[in-house]
XYZ file of C-alpha atoms in Angstrom:
335
model
C 183.627 183.318 274.020
C 180.737 183.313 271.528
C 178.464 180.342 272.065
C 178.296 177.879 269.147
C 175.168 177.931 267.030
C 172.549 175.873 268.830
C 169.073 174.754 267.813
C 166.508 173.284 270.162
C 163.517 171.539 268.589
C 161.062 170.808 271.396
C 157.513 169.518 271.554
C 155.611 172.727 270.913
C 153.039 174.262 268.643
C 154.944 177.345 267.708
C 158.255 178.341 266.196
C 160.289 180.959 268.008
C 163.522 182.429 266.696
C 165.751 184.716 268.719
C 169.411 185.497 269.048
C 171.569 185.957 272.127
C 175.338 186.089 272.680
C 175.807 185.825 268.918
C 173.920 182.522 268.685
C 170.618 181.917 266.941
C 168.217 179.620 268.722
C 165.239 178.122 266.955
C 162.434 176.126 268.556
C 160.020 174.076 266.463
C 157.471 171.309 266.865
C 159.055 167.871 267.008
C 156.792 164.988 268.028
C 159.708 162.612 268.612
C 161.295 164.646 271.385
C 164.198 167.078 271.577
C 166.597 167.730 268.722
C 169.722 169.780 269.333
C 172.220 171.112 266.819
C 175.642 172.283 268.011
C 178.850 173.222 266.234
C 181.515 170.541 266.519
C 184.820 170.882 264.631
C 183.332 173.836 262.716
C 180.491 171.674 261.405
C 176.863 171.409 262.531
C 176.131 168.269 264.523
C 172.487 167.342 265.065
C 171.488 164.992 267.861
C 167.948 163.597 267.845
C 166.841 163.125 271.421
C 168.945 163.116 274.564
C 171.528 160.298 274.256
C 171.043 157.434 276.697
C 173.969 155.105 275.874
C 177.329 156.827 275.611
C 180.727 155.292 274.862
C 183.840 157.379 275.533
C 187.532 157.038 274.845
C 190.309 158.419 277.064
C 190.229 159.557 280.664
C 189.870 163.305 280.061
C 186.933 162.790 277.716
C 185.234 160.420 280.151
C 185.779 162.859 283.030
C 183.889 165.548 281.108
C 180.821 163.333 281.197
C 181.332 162.675 284.901
C 181.861 166.370 285.700
C 178.490 167.102 284.110
C 176.809 164.491 286.301
C 176.255 162.121 283.374
C 177.955 158.969 284.669
C 174.674 157.072 284.403
C 174.654 157.640 280.634
C 178.137 156.145 280.064
C 177.737 152.468 279.158
C 181.407 151.953 278.368
C 184.745 153.744 278.453
C 188.135 152.905 277.024
C 191.499 154.348 277.981
C 195.189 153.664 277.482
C 196.732 150.699 279.269
C 198.302 153.095 281.788
C 194.908 154.440 282.860
C 195.071 152.960 286.367
C 197.193 155.834 287.666
C 194.866 158.382 286.101
C 191.808 156.725 287.612
C 193.441 156.454 291.023
C 194.094 160.228 291.028
C 190.753 161.160 289.478
C 188.213 163.269 291.380
C 185.677 160.947 289.711
C 187.324 157.672 290.782
C 184.026 156.278 292.061
C 182.341 156.980 288.715
C 185.119 155.166 286.861
C 184.776 152.182 289.168
C 181.025 151.946 288.535
C 181.268 152.394 284.736
C 181.919 149.445 282.378
C 185.490 149.347 281.066
C 185.421 148.168 277.446
C 189.180 147.638 277.279
C 192.491 149.361 276.707
C 192.042 149.416 272.939
C 189.256 151.437 271.336
C 188.024 149.112 268.604
C 184.974 148.785 266.409
C 184.086 145.522 268.097
C 184.284 146.957 271.609
C 182.277 150.033 270.686
C 179.585 148.161 268.799
C 179.193 145.592 271.588
C 178.238 148.418 273.963
C 175.351 149.369 271.629
C 175.867 153.143 271.926
C 173.710 155.935 270.598
C 176.511 158.517 271.151
C 180.302 158.077 270.867
C 182.642 160.734 272.298
C 186.249 160.459 271.082
C 188.736 162.496 269.050
C 191.310 162.170 266.297
C 194.178 160.199 267.856
C 191.947 159.948 270.931
C 190.198 156.895 269.510
C 189.250 158.006 266.015
C 191.784 156.709 263.461
C 191.575 155.823 259.803
C 194.035 152.982 260.436
C 191.525 151.155 262.664
C 188.454 152.112 260.669
C 186.919 153.633 263.801
C 185.998 157.040 262.443
C 183.040 159.389 262.853
C 181.624 158.042 259.579
C 181.773 154.485 260.915
C 180.018 155.579 264.119
C 177.208 156.997 261.986
C 177.021 153.711 260.083
C 176.048 151.847 263.283
C 173.301 154.354 264.035
C 175.131 156.383 266.698
C 176.115 160.049 266.831
C 179.871 160.766 266.759
C 181.109 163.700 268.832
C 184.706 164.871 268.327
C 186.971 166.250 271.041
C 187.523 169.873 270.069
C 191.208 169.909 271.071
C 191.697 167.204 268.424
C 189.604 168.719 265.614
C 191.566 168.600 262.400
C 192.581 171.815 260.720
C 191.000 172.160 257.251
C 192.812 170.152 254.612
C 195.362 168.652 257.024
C 195.730 166.071 259.767
C 197.111 168.726 262.131
C 194.871 169.120 265.126
C 193.511 172.096 267.011
C 191.252 174.889 265.774
C 191.084 177.185 268.816
C 192.855 177.902 272.094
C 192.884 174.719 274.189
C 190.861 176.024 277.141
C 188.301 177.480 274.743
C 188.085 173.955 273.295
C 187.280 172.618 276.781
C 184.642 175.277 277.363
C 183.084 174.644 273.942
C 182.815 170.906 274.603
C 181.335 171.379 278.071
C 178.750 173.804 276.692
C 177.917 171.566 273.738
C 177.485 168.549 276.002
C 175.341 170.679 278.280
C 173.014 171.390 275.359
C 173.017 167.834 274.028
C 172.282 166.247 277.413
C 169.950 169.004 278.631
C 172.226 170.032 281.501
C 173.239 173.465 280.221
C 172.886 175.128 283.633
C 175.391 172.656 285.049
C 177.690 173.252 282.077
C 177.541 177.015 282.515
C 178.358 176.698 286.223
C 181.367 174.508 285.424
C 182.721 176.873 282.773
C 182.256 179.902 285.041
C 184.163 178.113 287.803
C 186.923 177.066 285.413
C 187.347 180.617 284.122
C 187.558 181.972 287.656
C 190.121 179.368 288.697
C 192.290 180.098 285.663
C 192.064 183.861 286.238
C 193.070 183.462 289.886
C 196.139 181.411 288.926
C 197.057 183.842 286.163
C 196.951 186.726 288.637
C 199.834 185.196 290.615
C 202.319 185.644 287.742
C 204.946 188.290 288.582
C 204.221 191.599 286.863
C 206.810 192.834 284.392
C 208.619 189.491 284.198
C 209.122 187.550 280.988
C 207.130 184.300 280.830
C 209.058 181.251 282.013
C 210.243 179.112 279.092
C 208.644 175.684 279.552
C 208.963 172.258 277.951
C 206.352 169.520 278.117
C 208.022 166.102 278.142
C 205.703 163.211 277.414
C 208.090 160.519 276.189
C 210.919 159.858 273.755
C 210.827 157.361 270.883
C 213.639 158.407 270.429
C 212.750 162.069 269.730
C 210.644 163.886 272.315
C 206.864 163.727 272.099
C 205.577 167.059 273.318
C 202.848 169.687 273.070
C 202.408 172.206 270.291
C 200.391 175.410 270.435
C 196.950 173.812 270.275
C 197.510 171.133 272.943
C 196.228 171.833 276.441
C 199.678 172.249 278.087
C 200.482 175.244 275.900
C 197.664 177.335 277.355
C 198.065 175.803 280.802
C 201.633 177.114 280.794
C 200.599 180.502 279.418
C 197.896 181.064 282.012
C 200.309 180.025 284.779
C 202.890 182.600 283.713
C 204.969 180.497 281.350
C 205.381 179.974 277.637
C 205.632 176.720 275.727
C 208.980 176.515 273.926
C 207.142 174.770 271.066
C 204.278 177.227 270.861
C 205.335 177.918 267.266
C 204.219 174.414 266.208
C 200.664 174.753 264.876
C 199.549 171.336 266.098
C 198.523 169.684 269.354
C 200.501 166.629 270.572
C 203.435 166.107 268.240
C 207.082 165.105 267.916
C 209.879 167.689 268.082
C 213.661 167.284 268.334
C 216.076 167.234 271.239
C 218.256 169.763 269.430
C 215.399 172.275 269.223
C 214.370 171.664 272.831
C 217.899 172.251 274.117
C 218.484 175.316 271.943
C 215.358 176.924 273.385
C 216.743 176.338 276.893
C 213.624 175.659 278.965
C 213.672 177.108 282.465
C 211.062 174.625 283.701
C 209.888 171.200 282.558
C 206.558 169.464 283.122
C 206.550 165.680 282.737
C 203.473 163.656 281.830
C 202.983 161.147 284.625
C 201.438 157.955 283.257
C 202.106 156.123 286.537
C 202.503 152.947 284.508
C 205.592 151.276 285.848
C 209.234 150.873 284.847
C 210.418 153.067 281.989
C 207.423 155.363 282.194
C 207.948 156.608 285.735
C 208.580 160.267 286.441
C 211.899 159.321 288.046
C 213.004 157.455 284.918
C 212.118 160.411 282.713
C 213.977 162.852 284.965
C 217.035 160.614 284.818
C 216.702 160.470 281.035
C 216.816 164.274 280.920
C 219.806 164.412 283.256
C 221.733 161.898 281.173
C 220.860 163.434 277.818
C 223.932 165.173 276.342
C 221.875 168.157 275.185
C 219.141 168.485 277.797
C 221.484 168.082 280.758
C 222.808 171.582 280.121
C 219.448 173.333 280.050
C 218.458 175.670 282.862
C 215.512 173.488 283.899
C 217.619 170.351 284.324
C 220.604 172.078 285.925
C 218.384 173.829 288.491
C 216.021 170.863 288.933
C 213.013 172.906 287.912
C 211.035 169.795 286.996
C 207.555 168.754 288.036
C 204.962 166.240 286.861
C 201.212 166.109 286.375
C 198.910 163.190 285.562
C 198.105 162.516 281.919
C 194.437 163.437 282.450
C 195.444 166.887 283.715
C 197.324 167.638 280.499
C 194.928 166.463 277.787
C 191.679 168.353 277.290
C 189.416 167.692 280.253
C 188.013 169.095 283.493
C 191.354 168.780 285.302
C 192.903 171.483 283.072
C 191.972 174.480 285.279
C 193.478 172.809 288.356
C 196.566 172.066 286.253
C 196.939 175.821 285.665
C 196.874 176.338 289.421
C 199.369 173.515 290.002
C 201.820 174.835 287.407
C 201.482 178.392 288.725
C 202.178 177.184 292.274
C 205.222 175.248 291.045
C 206.643 178.243 289.169
C 206.123 180.579 292.134
C 207.825 178.036 294.430
C 210.849 178.244 292.136
C 210.798 182.031 292.012
C 209.698 181.941 288.380
């Protein structure tokens, strides 16, 4: 993947321009410290100095900071009310427990009270016009807004996703590595992620059609699921499957039960929010079994159903392990 355009302005007396891996890097004198420019949602984003006070929204986003060893920079995180299950299963549980929780609802008041200089969220991952908490508002309080790449809006629309989901993860890790001056750590993470994904991909049976897969998040009353640019779509693909809604050019979105049943998924992955009655994996499986259309699908009839935590299925550092988990599940079912 070509690295985004990056500019480092460091304390120096000279200006040096060079290019490598398709990126142009420019170094200039800057008495106030380091200035970095990265590409975020296809736009240049300049950060003056290494951020010291970061506010994040959502578990996957927060885990990216933790994976990079930046827990000490996070002065507040917010996540959905069902976050307890995600935190309990998180490899960074200790970091969550030592980081201030600013509440279940990502609001202007909560963000501003934390006095951030950098806010990491995404469209429908905290940024919403309806709440007034937008990148422009973050700039108005003197902080830098960073947008989750999986949730970048496509030009002229509110549809989200501008690149393959795992490439979005790698881009964000690399950008954060530049912004927080931990690029070596970022590169090591991305190299490890790529290797893990390749190893899982290699287990897919040669010459066999990809397994048709359906991501079931919830139903209100139509199914909320993953389109082509949401993380599950590429997780499935790399594991040897194919998302039955890969033709939807959007990330997390609503489809129809009729379309899901007609596409006859052979395997189903459920989002496990671990949040109690009505949201349990068992309740969702029963909902599928009782549904007049879904009950006849191959996945439901053959009980080819598994579940993964929410944080494994939205963009974040658990995505590569999710590929491995889905691949192991499919192989266990002979798929």
